[in-house]
């Protein structure tokens, strides 16, 4: 009866809001800061109470109305738990992904609304309105022909772009990992798709970095290329440009390559560079096996994502779609996931985005021992379990004696947080690799001091440790 129920509510110390129909359930509100568990226990101690439960939240399961979402070639979105992630966020037009590739079909029905537009430029007036050195760079730039039209002549970049961010819930074609995002179009290939150079890559990376530093919210680059003919060997100039882009706060997602080899033994550049900002991606199949063509490497490849038989946008017409396979198709799943995570948690830096995607992967026996995470991307897990990378050194300053010596700096941080280690003076030597991950011990060697006093800096990611040396020894 209502009287019995009211008495029970009073004994427990809650306010009755209303009866929920005629089945005996009542909605109540806890008056104070007690835990819900203690309130439930108090109700269960009363003989007049049959059952008690919390007022659970229910959410819509966001399924887009794009007709090709059910196409078997879009299995990748389900494999990475994108539909669950879409209940949390479908992306944001404030997040920009730079797609460095063959360009994109700018007028495609499923891409046009998500193509980035440079608000600082007046299209077609032949003037560098925003003063960045590029005339009419409205949607990006073509570094292959050095002009302002990054339209796709090959098709690869359009397919990749659709996986990152084909418009969602527009009743057309496919859907990307992001329903809402902005795609900056960076073209580095002609129709042949095998003719970019170090200089073109460097200029592309420098452009993205410049625009990032000018205030464009570029969080991720997608790089579905590499190996011969693009990068047949170690290229210091290109690596420097990638590292500078990473230092500017951009996560650089690369495809691991399609030669089916261990890149710990046979590197596939640029993805194999030991740059903290690179997230190198292998390809998985619809059954979560390693794609036979996919490169792998426990030290050089970070994560797997679907790449076999992926259905996405094509460049032939404004309404073309089709299948492609390769680690080129895996990388944009990860780039898209990084952009989705950046939309949900804009406070996460590039290192945190990388660590989160790695730490939240689904472990798979088929990748165990073959890649660093041993698993495949799960964007829903990533949204729920972010890793925050804050490199905390055991000391903020080191005082060395005149005779110098070796010193240790212990770094506390989350697993898979990547960071660079460098110094600004020649008399400090870093004994570790220049790129490190997770909790580590940074070893530095300080040379004998031939002057009265001197000081230098050791940069560990965003953290700076001051090194001082003077007569008088350790302080």
CSV table of C-alpha atoms in Angstrom, one decimal:
chain,number,residue,atom,x,y,z
A,1,UNK,CA,0.0,0.0,0.0
A,2,UNK,CA,1.0,3.6,-0.3
A,3,UNK,CA,1.2,3.9,3.4
A,4,UNK,CA,3.6,1.0,3.8
A,5,UNK,CA,5.7,2.4,1.0
A,6,UNK,CA,5.8,5.9,2.5
A,7,UNK,CA,6.8,4.4,5.8
A,8,UNK,CA,9.7,2.4,4.2
A,9,UNK,CA,10.9,5.5,2.4
A,10,UNK,CA,10.9,7.5,5.6
A,11,UNK,CA,12.8,4.8,7.5
A,12,UNK,CA,15.5,4.7,4.9
A,13,UNK,CA,15.6,8.5,4.7
A,14,UNK,CA,14.7,9.2,1.1
A,15,UNK,CA,12.1,11.4,-0.6
A,16,UNK,CA,9.4,9.7,-2.7
A,17,UNK,CA,9.2,11.3,-6.2
A,18,UNK,CA,6.3,9.3,-7.6
A,19,UNK,CA,4.8,5.8,-8.0
A,20,UNK,CA,5.8,4.2,-11.3
A,21,UNK,CA,2.5,2.9,-12.5
A,22,UNK,CA,0.5,0.2,-10.7
A,23,UNK,CA,3.2,-2.5,-10.3
A,24,UNK,CA,4.4,-1.4,-6.9
A,25,UNK,CA,7.6,0.4,-7.9
A,26,UNK,CA,8.4,3.8,-6.6
A,27,UNK,CA,10.9,6.4,-7.8
A,28,UNK,CA,12.8,7.9,-4.9
A,29,UNK,CA,15.5,10.5,-4.4
A,30,UNK,CA,18.4,10.1,-1.9
A,31,UNK,CA,18.5,13.1,0.4
A,32,UNK,CA,22.2,13.2,1.3
A,33,UNK,CA,25.6,12.1,0.1
A,34,UNK,CA,25.2,8.4,1.2
A,35,UNK,CA,26.3,5.8,-1.2
A,36,UNK,CA,23.7,4.1,-3.3
A,37,UNK,CA,24.9,0.7,-2.0
A,38,UNK,CA,24.1,1.7,1.6
A,39,UNK,CA,20.6,2.9,0.6
A,40,UNK,CA,20.0,-0.3,-1.2
A,41,UNK,CA,21.1,-2.3,1.9
A,42,UNK,CA,18.8,-0.3,4.1
A,43,UNK,CA,15.8,-1.0,1.9
A,44,UNK,CA,16.6,-4.8,1.8
A,45,UNK,CA,16.7,-4.9,5.6
A,46,UNK,CA,13.0,-4.0,5.7
A,47,UNK,CA,10.5,-6.9,5.6
A,48,UNK,CA,8.0,-4.8,3.6
A,49,UNK,CA,10.4,-4.3,0.7
A,50,UNK,CA,10.3,-6.9,-2.0
A,51,UNK,CA,13.0,-5.4,-4.3
A,52,UNK,CA,15.1,-2.3,-4.7
A,53,UNK,CA,17.3,-1.2,-7.7
A,54,UNK,CA,19.0,1.8,-9.1
A,55,UNK,CA,17.4,4.1,-11.7
A,56,UNK,CA,19.5,2.9,-14.7
A,57,UNK,CA,20.4,5.1,-17.7
A,58,UNK,CA,19.5,3.8,-21.1
A,59,UNK,CA,21.0,5.2,-24.3
A,60,UNK,CA,20.2,4.9,-28.0
A,61,UNK,CA,22.5,2.6,-29.9
A,62,UNK,CA,23.6,4.9,-32.7
A,63,UNK,CA,23.3,3.2,-36.0
A,64,UNK,CA,23.7,5.4,-39.1
A,65,UNK,CA,21.1,5.4,-41.9
A,66,UNK,CA,23.9,5.2,-44.5
A,67,UNK,CA,22.6,2.4,-46.8
A,68,UNK,CA,26.1,0.7,-47.3
A,69,UNK,CA,26.7,0.5,-43.5
A,70,UNK,CA,25.5,-3.2,-43.7
A,71,UNK,CA,27.9,-3.9,-46.6
A,72,UNK,CA,30.2,-6.8,-45.6
A,73,UNK,CA,33.2,-4.7,-46.6
A,74,UNK,CA,32.4,-2.4,-43.7
A,75,UNK,CA,33.0,-5.1,-41.1
A,76,UNK,CA,35.9,-3.1,-39.8
A,77,UNK,CA,33.7,-0.6,-38.0
A,78,UNK,CA,32.0,-3.3,-36.0
A,79,UNK,CA,35.3,-5.0,-35.3
A,80,UNK,CA,36.7,-1.9,-33.7
A,81,UNK,CA,33.4,-1.3,-31.8
A,82,UNK,CA,32.6,1.9,-33.6
A,83,UNK,CA,28.8,1.5,-33.1
A,84,UNK,CA,29.3,1.4,-29.4
A,85,UNK,CA,31.7,4.4,-29.5
A,86,UNK,CA,29.1,6.4,-31.5
A,87,UNK,CA,26.8,6.2,-28.5
A,88,UNK,CA,29.4,8.4,-26.8
A,89,UNK,CA,30.5,10.6,-29.7
A,90,UNK,CA,30.2,10.7,-33.5
A,91,UNK,CA,33.1,13.2,-33.8
A,92,UNK,CA,33.4,16.9,-34.1
A,93,UNK,CA,33.9,19.4,-36.9
A,94,UNK,CA,36.4,21.2,-34.7
A,95,UNK,CA,38.9,18.3,-35.1
A,96,UNK,CA,41.0,18.2,-38.2
A,97,UNK,CA,42.8,15.1,-39.7
A,98,UNK,CA,45.4,15.8,-42.4
A,99,UNK,CA,45.1,13.0,-45.0
A,100,UNK,CA,48.6,12.9,-46.7
A,101,UNK,CA,48.0,10.8,-49.8
A,102,UNK,CA,47.0,11.1,-53.5
A,103,UNK,CA,44.5,13.8,-52.7
A,104,UNK,CA,40.7,13.4,-52.5
A,105,UNK,CA,37.6,13.8,-54.6
A,106,UNK,CA,36.5,17.1,-53.0
A,107,UNK,CA,33.0,16.9,-54.5
A,108,UNK,CA,32.2,13.3,-53.5
A,109,UNK,CA,28.7,13.1,-52.0
A,110,UNK,CA,29.9,11.3,-48.9
A,111,UNK,CA,33.0,13.5,-48.3
A,112,UNK,CA,32.3,17.1,-49.4
A,113,UNK,CA,30.6,18.1,-46.1
A,114,UNK,CA,33.6,16.9,-44.1
A,115,UNK,CA,36.3,18.5,-46.2
A,116,UNK,CA,38.3,21.1,-44.3
A,117,UNK,CA,38.0,24.7,-45.5
A,118,UNK,CA,40.6,27.3,-44.8
A,119,UNK,CA,38.5,30.2,-43.3
A,120,UNK,CA,41.4,32.5,-43.9
A,121,UNK,CA,41.3,32.2,-47.7
A,122,UNK,CA,38.9,33.7,-50.2
A,123,UNK,CA,38.6,31.0,-52.9
A,124,UNK,CA,39.9,31.8,-56.4
A,125,UNK,CA,41.1,35.4,-55.9
A,126,UNK,CA,44.7,34.5,-56.5
A,127,UNK,CA,45.8,36.2,-53.2
A,128,UNK,CA,47.4,34.6,-50.2
A,129,UNK,CA,44.7,36.0,-47.9
A,130,UNK,CA,45.9,34.4,-44.7
A,131,UNK,CA,49.6,35.2,-45.4
A,132,UNK,CA,50.9,31.6,-44.9
A,133,UNK,CA,52.8,31.5,-48.1
A,134,UNK,CA,50.2,29.5,-50.1
A,135,UNK,CA,47.8,31.1,-52.4
A,136,UNK,CA,44.2,29.9,-52.3
A,137,UNK,CA,45.0,26.8,-50.1
A,138,UNK,CA,41.3,26.4,-49.5
A,139,UNK,CA,41.2,22.7,-48.7
A,140,UNK,CA,44.9,21.9,-48.4
A,141,UNK,CA,47.7,21.7,-51.0
A,142,UNK,CA,49.1,19.6,-53.8
A,143,UNK,CA,52.8,19.2,-53.0
A,144,UNK,CA,53.3,16.9,-56.1
A,145,UNK,CA,52.5,19.7,-58.5
A,146,UNK,CA,52.9,22.6,-56.1
A,147,UNK,CA,49.4,24.0,-56.6
A,148,UNK,CA,46.2,24.6,-54.7
A,149,UNK,CA,44.2,21.8,-56.2
A,150,UNK,CA,44.6,18.6,-54.2
A,151,UNK,CA,42.0,16.7,-56.2
A,152,UNK,CA,42.6,12.9,-56.4
A,153,UNK,CA,43.9,11.5,-59.7
A,154,UNK,CA,44.4,8.0,-58.5
A,155,UNK,CA,41.7,7.0,-56.0
A,156,UNK,CA,43.8,5.8,-53.0
A,157,UNK,CA,43.4,9.0,-50.9
A,158,UNK,CA,39.6,9.2,-51.5
A,159,UNK,CA,39.2,5.6,-50.3
A,160,UNK,CA,41.3,6.3,-47.2
A,161,UNK,CA,39.5,9.5,-46.5
A,162,UNK,CA,36.1,7.7,-46.5
A,163,UNK,CA,37.3,5.4,-43.8
A,164,UNK,CA,38.4,8.3,-41.6
A,165,UNK,CA,35.4,10.5,-42.1
A,166,UNK,CA,32.8,9.7,-44.7
A,167,UNK,CA,29.7,11.7,-43.5
A,168,UNK,CA,27.5,9.7,-41.2
A,169,UNK,CA,23.7,9.5,-41.0
A,170,UNK,CA,23.2,11.4,-44.3
A,171,UNK,CA,21.3,8.6,-46.0
A,172,UNK,CA,24.1,8.2,-48.6
A,173,UNK,CA,26.7,5.5,-49.2
A,174,UNK,CA,29.1,4.6,-46.4
A,175,UNK,CA,30.1,6.0,-43.0
A,176,UNK,CA,33.5,6.8,-41.6
A,177,UNK,CA,34.8,6.1,-38.1
A,178,UNK,CA,33.9,9.8,-37.6
A,179,UNK,CA,30.5,11.0,-38.8
A,180,UNK,CA,31.7,14.5,-38.2
A,181,UNK,CA,35.3,15.6,-38.7
A,182,UNK,CA,37.3,17.9,-41.0
A,183,UNK,CA,39.7,16.3,-43.6
A,184,UNK,CA,42.6,18.5,-44.7
A,185,UNK,CA,43.6,17.3,-48.1
A,186,UNK,CA,47.4,17.0,-48.6
A,187,UNK,CA,48.4,15.6,-52.0
A,188,UNK,CA,51.9,14.1,-52.6
A,189,UNK,CA,51.3,11.8,-55.6
A,190,UNK,CA,50.4,12.1,-59.3
A,191,UNK,CA,48.1,9.6,-61.0
A,192,UNK,CA,51.0,7.1,-61.0
A,193,UNK,CA,51.0,7.1,-57.1
A,194,UNK,CA,54.7,6.2,-56.9
A,195,UNK,CA,56.5,9.5,-57.4
A,196,UNK,CA,56.7,11.5,-54.3
A,197,UNK,CA,60.1,12.6,-53.0
A,198,UNK,CA,61.7,13.4,-49.6
A,199,UNK,CA,61.3,17.1,-50.4
A,200,UNK,CA,57.6,16.8,-51.2
A,201,UNK,CA,57.1,14.8,-47.9
A,202,UNK,CA,59.0,17.3,-45.9
A,203,UNK,CA,57.1,20.2,-47.4
A,204,UNK,CA,53.8,18.4,-46.7
A,205,UNK,CA,54.8,17.8,-43.0
A,206,UNK,CA,56.0,21.4,-42.7
A,207,UNK,CA,52.7,22.8,-44.1
A,208,UNK,CA,50.7,20.7,-41.6
A,209,UNK,CA,52.9,21.8,-38.7
A,210,UNK,CA,52.7,25.5,-39.8
A,211,UNK,CA,48.9,25.3,-39.9
A,212,UNK,CA,48.8,23.6,-36.6
A,213,UNK,CA,51.0,26.3,-35.1
A,214,UNK,CA,48.7,29.0,-36.7
A,215,UNK,CA,45.8,27.6,-34.7
A,216,UNK,CA,44.1,25.0,-36.9
A,217,UNK,CA,43.1,22.1,-34.6
A,218,UNK,CA,45.0,19.4,-36.5
A,219,UNK,CA,45.2,16.4,-34.1
A,220,UNK,CA,46.2,13.6,-36.5
A,221,UNK,CA,47.8,12.9,-39.8
A,222,UNK,CA,47.0,9.8,-41.8
A,223,UNK,CA,50.0,8.4,-43.8
A,224,UNK,CA,49.0,5.3,-45.9
A,225,UNK,CA,52.3,5.0,-47.9
A,226,UNK,CA,55.9,4.0,-47.6
A,227,UNK,CA,58.6,1.7,-48.7
A,228,UNK,CA,60.0,1.7,-52.2
A,229,UNK,CA,59.5,3.7,-54.3
A,230,UNK,CA,58.7,6.3,-51.6
A,231,UNK,CA,61.2,5.5,-48.9
A,232,UNK,CA,63.7,2.8,-49.7
A,233,UNK,CA,66.1,3.6,-46.9
A,234,UNK,CA,66.6,5.7,-43.8
A,235,UNK,CA,65.9,9.3,-44.6
A,236,UNK,CA,67.1,11.7,-41.8
A,237,UNK,CA,65.6,14.8,-43.3
A,238,UNK,CA,62.1,13.2,-43.5
A,239,UNK,CA,62.4,11.8,-40.0
A,240,UNK,CA,63.3,15.3,-38.7
A,241,UNK,CA,60.2,16.7,-40.3
A,242,UNK,CA,58.0,14.0,-38.8
A,243,UNK,CA,59.6,14.6,-35.4
A,244,UNK,CA,59.0,18.4,-35.7
A,245,UNK,CA,55.4,17.7,-36.5
A,246,UNK,CA,55.1,15.4,-33.5
A,247,UNK,CA,56.7,18.1,-31.3
A,248,UNK,CA,54.0,20.5,-32.5
A,249,UNK,CA,51.4,18.1,-30.9
A,250,UNK,CA,50.3,16.0,-33.9
A,251,UNK,CA,49.9,12.2,-33.8
A,252,UNK,CA,51.2,10.6,-37.0
A,253,UNK,CA,49.5,7.4,-38.0
A,254,UNK,CA,51.4,5.3,-40.6
A,255,UNK,CA,50.6,2.1,-42.5
A,256,UNK,CA,53.1,-0.7,-41.7
A,257,UNK,CA,53.4,-1.9,-45.3
A,258,UNK,CA,52.2,-4.8,-47.4
A,259,UNK,CA,55.3,-7.0,-47.9
A,260,UNK,CA,54.4,-9.6,-45.3
A,261,UNK,CA,57.8,-9.1,-43.6
A,262,UNK,CA,59.2,-8.5,-40.1
A,263,UNK,CA,60.0,-4.8,-40.1
A,264,UNK,CA,62.2,-5.3,-37.1
A,265,UNK,CA,64.6,-7.0,-39.5
A,266,UNK,CA,63.6,-5.2,-42.8
A,267,UNK,CA,62.4,-1.7,-41.9
A,268,UNK,CA,59.6,-0.1,-43.9
A,269,UNK,CA,59.9,3.6,-43.8
A,270,UNK,CA,58.5,6.1,-42.7
A,271,UNK,CA,56.4,3.9,-40.4
A,272,UNK,CA,59.5,2.1,-39.0
A,273,UNK,CA,61.1,5.3,-37.7
A,274,UNK,CA,61.5,5.3,-33.9
A,275,UNK,CA,59.7,8.6,-33.7
A,276,UNK,CA,57.5,9.1,-30.5
A,277,UNK,CA,54.7,10.6,-32.6
A,278,UNK,CA,54.4,7.6,-35.0
A,279,UNK,CA,51.7,5.0,-34.5
A,280,UNK,CA,52.5,2.2,-36.9
A,281,UNK,CA,49.5,0.0,-38.0
A,282,UNK,CA,49.3,-3.6,-39.3
A,283,UNK,CA,46.3,-5.1,-41.0
A,284,UNK,CA,43.8,-7.6,-39.7
A,285,UNK,CA,41.0,-9.5,-41.5
A,286,UNK,CA,37.3,-10.0,-40.8
A,287,UNK,CA,38.3,-13.0,-38.6
A,288,UNK,CA,40.9,-11.1,-36.7
A,289,UNK,CA,43.8,-12.9,-38.3
A,290,UNK,CA,46.8,-11.1,-39.6
A,291,UNK,CA,46.3,-10.2,-43.3
A,292,UNK,CA,48.8,-12.3,-45.2
A,293,UNK,CA,50.2,-9.2,-46.9
A,294,UNK,CA,50.7,-7.2,-43.6
A,295,UNK,CA,54.1,-6.4,-42.3
A,296,UNK,CA,54.6,-7.0,-38.6
A,297,UNK,CA,57.3,-6.4,-36.0
A,298,UNK,CA,57.3,-6.6,-32.2
A,299,UNK,CA,59.4,-3.5,-31.9
A,300,UNK,CA,58.4,-1.5,-35.0
A,301,UNK,CA,54.6,-2.1,-35.4
A,302,UNK,CA,52.2,-0.9,-32.7
A,303,UNK,CA,48.7,-1.9,-33.4
A,304,UNK,CA,46.4,-3.8,-35.8
A,305,UNK,CA,43.2,-2.6,-37.5
A,306,UNK,CA,41.0,-4.0,-40.2
A,307,UNK,CA,42.6,-3.7,-43.7
A,308,UNK,CA,41.4,-6.7,-45.8
A,309,UNK,CA,38.5,-6.0,-48.2
A,310,UNK,CA,37.5,-2.6,-46.8
A,311,UNK,CA,34.5,-0.8,-48.5
A,312,UNK,CA,34.8,2.9,-48.8
A,313,UNK,CA,34.5,6.0,-51.1
A,314,UNK,CA,36.0,5.9,-54.6
A,315,UNK,CA,37.1,8.8,-56.7
A,316,UNK,CA,35.6,7.9,-60.1
A,317,UNK,CA,32.4,9.8,-59.6
A,318,UNK,CA,30.7,11.7,-56.9
A,319,UNK,CA,28.8,8.6,-55.9
A,320,UNK,CA,31.4,5.8,-56.4
A,321,UNK,CA,32.2,3.2,-53.7
A,322,UNK,CA,34.3,0.1,-53.7
A,323,UNK,CA,36.7,-2.3,-51.9
A,324,UNK,CA,40.4,-2.1,-51.3
A,325,UNK,CA,42.9,-4.0,-49.2
A,326,UNK,CA,46.2,-3.1,-47.5
A,327,UNK,CA,47.7,-1.6,-44.4
A,328,UNK,CA,46.7,1.6,-46.2
A,329,UNK,CA,43.1,0.7,-45.2
A,330,UNK,CA,44.1,-0.2,-41.6
A,331,UNK,CA,45.8,3.2,-40.8
A,332,UNK,CA,42.7,5.3,-41.5
A,333,UNK,CA,40.7,3.2,-39.0
A,334,UNK,CA,43.2,4.2,-36.4
A,335,UNK,CA,43.4,7.8,-37.6
A,336,UNK,CA,39.6,8.0,-37.4
A,337,UNK,CA,39.7,6.5,-33.9
A,338,UNK,CA,42.2,9.1,-32.8
A,339,UNK,CA,40.1,11.9,-34.1
A,340,UNK,CA,37.0,10.4,-32.4
A,341,UNK,CA,38.9,10.3,-29.1
A,342,UNK,CA,40.2,13.8,-29.6
A,343,UNK,CA,36.6,15.0,-30.1
A,344,UNK,CA,35.6,13.3,-26.9
A,345,UNK,CA,38.6,14.3,-24.9
A,346,UNK,CA,40.1,17.4,-26.4
A,347,UNK,CA,42.5,17.7,-23.4
A,348,UNK,CA,44.5,14.6,-24.4
A,349,UNK,CA,47.8,15.4,-26.1
A,350,UNK,CA,49.2,13.5,-29.0
A,351,UNK,CA,51.1,11.1,-26.7
A,352,UNK,CA,48.0,10.4,-24.7
A,353,UNK,CA,46.0,9.7,-27.9
A,354,UNK,CA,48.7,7.2,-29.0
A,355,UNK,CA,48.9,5.5,-25.6
A,356,UNK,CA,45.2,5.3,-25.2
A,357,UNK,CA,44.7,3.6,-28.6
A,358,UNK,CA,47.4,1.1,-27.8
A,359,UNK,CA,46.5,0.4,-24.2
A,360,UNK,CA,42.8,-0.2,-25.0
A,361,UNK,CA,43.4,-2.7,-27.9
A,362,UNK,CA,41.7,-6.1,-27.9
A,363,UNK,CA,44.4,-8.7,-27.4
A,364,UNK,CA,44.4,-11.3,-30.2
A,365,UNK,CA,46.4,-14.6,-30.2
A,366,UNK,CA,47.0,-14.0,-33.9
A,367,UNK,CA,49.1,-10.9,-33.2
A,368,UNK,CA,50.7,-12.0,-29.9
A,369,UNK,CA,54.4,-11.5,-30.1
A,370,UNK,CA,54.1,-10.0,-33.6
A,371,UNK,CA,53.3,-6.4,-32.7
A,372,UNK,CA,53.8,-4.3,-29.6
A,373,UNK,CA,50.2,-4.4,-28.3
A,374,UNK,CA,49.5,-7.9,-29.6
A,375,UNK,CA,46.0,-6.6,-30.4
A,376,UNK,CA,43.5,-4.9,-32.6
A,377,UNK,CA,42.0,-1.4,-32.3
A,378,UNK,CA,38.9,-1.0,-30.1
A,379,UNK,CA,37.7,2.6,-30.2
A,380,UNK,CA,34.9,2.1,-27.7
A,381,UNK,CA,37.5,0.9,-25.1
A,382,UNK,CA,39.6,3.9,-25.9
A,383,UNK,CA,36.8,6.4,-25.3
A,384,UNK,CA,36.1,4.7,-21.9
A,385,UNK,CA,39.7,4.2,-20.7
A,386,UNK,CA,41.9,7.1,-21.7
A,387,UNK,CA,45.6,7.1,-20.8
A,388,UNK,CA,47.0,10.4,-19.7
A,389,UNK,CA,50.7,10.8,-20.5
A,390,UNK,CA,52.4,13.2,-18.1
A,391,UNK,CA,56.1,12.4,-17.9
A,392,UNK,CA,57.1,13.0,-14.3
A,393,UNK,CA,60.9,13.0,-13.7
A,394,UNK,CA,62.4,11.9,-10.4
A,395,UNK,CA,64.4,15.1,-10.3
A,396,UNK,CA,63.9,18.6,-11.8
A,397,UNK,CA,67.5,19.5,-11.6
A,398,UNK,CA,70.9,17.8,-11.4
A,399,UNK,CA,74.1,19.4,-9.9
A,400,UNK,CA,77.2,17.6,-11.2
A,401,UNK,CA,80.8,17.8,-9.8
A,402,UNK,CA,83.6,19.1,-11.9
A,403,UNK,CA,84.7,15.6,-12.8
A,404,UNK,CA,81.2,14.9,-14.4
A,405,UNK,CA,79.7,11.4,-14.3
A,406,UNK,CA,76.7,9.4,-15.2
A,407,UNK,CA,73.3,10.3,-13.7
A,408,UNK,CA,69.8,8.7,-13.8
A,409,UNK,CA,66.5,10.4,-14.2
A,410,UNK,CA,63.5,8.0,-13.5
A,411,UNK,CA,60.4,8.8,-15.5
A,412,UNK,CA,57.0,8.0,-14.2
A,413,UNK,CA,54.3,7.8,-16.9
A,414,UNK,CA,51.6,5.5,-18.3
A,415,UNK,CA,52.3,2.4,-20.4
A,416,UNK,CA,53.0,3.2,-24.1
A,417,UNK,CA,53.4,6.9,-23.5
A,418,UNK,CA,56.1,7.7,-26.1
A,419,UNK,CA,58.5,10.7,-25.7
A,420,UNK,CA,61.8,12.0,-27.1
A,421,UNK,CA,64.9,12.6,-25.1
A,422,UNK,CA,67.4,15.2,-26.2
A,423,UNK,CA,69.7,17.9,-24.8
A,424,UNK,CA,70.8,21.4,-25.8
A,425,UNK,CA,74.6,21.3,-25.1
A,426,UNK,CA,77.4,19.1,-26.3
A,427,UNK,CA,78.8,18.3,-22.9
A,428,UNK,CA,75.7,16.3,-21.9
A,429,UNK,CA,75.4,12.9,-23.6
A,430,UNK,CA,72.2,10.9,-23.7
A,431,UNK,CA,73.0,7.2,-23.2
A,432,UNK,CA,69.5,6.0,-24.1
A,433,UNK,CA,67.8,5.8,-27.5
A,434,UNK,CA,66.3,9.2,-28.5
A,435,UNK,CA,62.8,7.8,-28.4
A,436,UNK,CA,61.5,6.0,-25.3
A,437,UNK,CA,58.2,4.6,-24.0
A,438,UNK,CA,56.5,4.2,-20.7
A,439,UNK,CA,58.1,4.3,-17.3
A,440,UNK,CA,61.9,4.4,-17.9
A,441,UNK,CA,65.3,5.4,-16.6
A,442,UNK,CA,67.0,8.1,-18.6
A,443,UNK,CA,70.8,7.9,-18.3
A,444,UNK,CA,72.9,10.9,-19.0
A,445,UNK,CA,76.7,11.4,-19.0
A,446,UNK,CA,78.2,14.7,-18.1
A,447,UNK,CA,81.7,15.5,-19.3
A,448,UNK,CA,84.5,16.9,-17.2
A,449,UNK,CA,84.0,20.6,-16.6
A,450,UNK,CA,86.9,22.8,-17.7
A,451,UNK,CA,85.2,26.0,-16.8
A,452,UNK,CA,84.0,27.6,-13.6
A,453,UNK,CA,80.3,26.9,-14.1
A,454,UNK,CA,77.9,25.9,-16.9
A,455,UNK,CA,74.3,24.7,-17.3
A,456,UNK,CA,72.3,22.8,-19.9
A,457,UNK,CA,68.9,21.3,-20.4
A,458,UNK,CA,67.6,17.7,-20.9
A,459,UNK,CA,64.3,17.6,-22.6
A,460,UNK,CA,62.2,14.5,-21.9
A,461,UNK,CA,59.0,15.0,-23.9
A,462,UNK,CA,57.4,18.1,-22.5
A,463,UNK,CA,59.5,17.9,-19.3
A,464,UNK,CA,62.7,19.8,-18.8
A,465,UNK,CA,65.5,18.8,-16.4
A,466,UNK,CA,68.2,21.4,-15.6
A,467,UNK,CA,71.8,20.3,-15.4
A,468,UNK,CA,74.3,22.5,-13.6
A,469,UNK,CA,78.0,22.0,-13.2
A,470,UNK,CA,80.5,24.0,-11.1
A,471,UNK,CA,83.5,23.9,-8.9
A,472,UNK,CA,82.3,22.9,-5.5
A,473,UNK,CA,80.8,19.6,-6.5
A,474,UNK,CA,77.3,18.1,-6.1
A,475,UNK,CA,74.9,20.4,-4.2
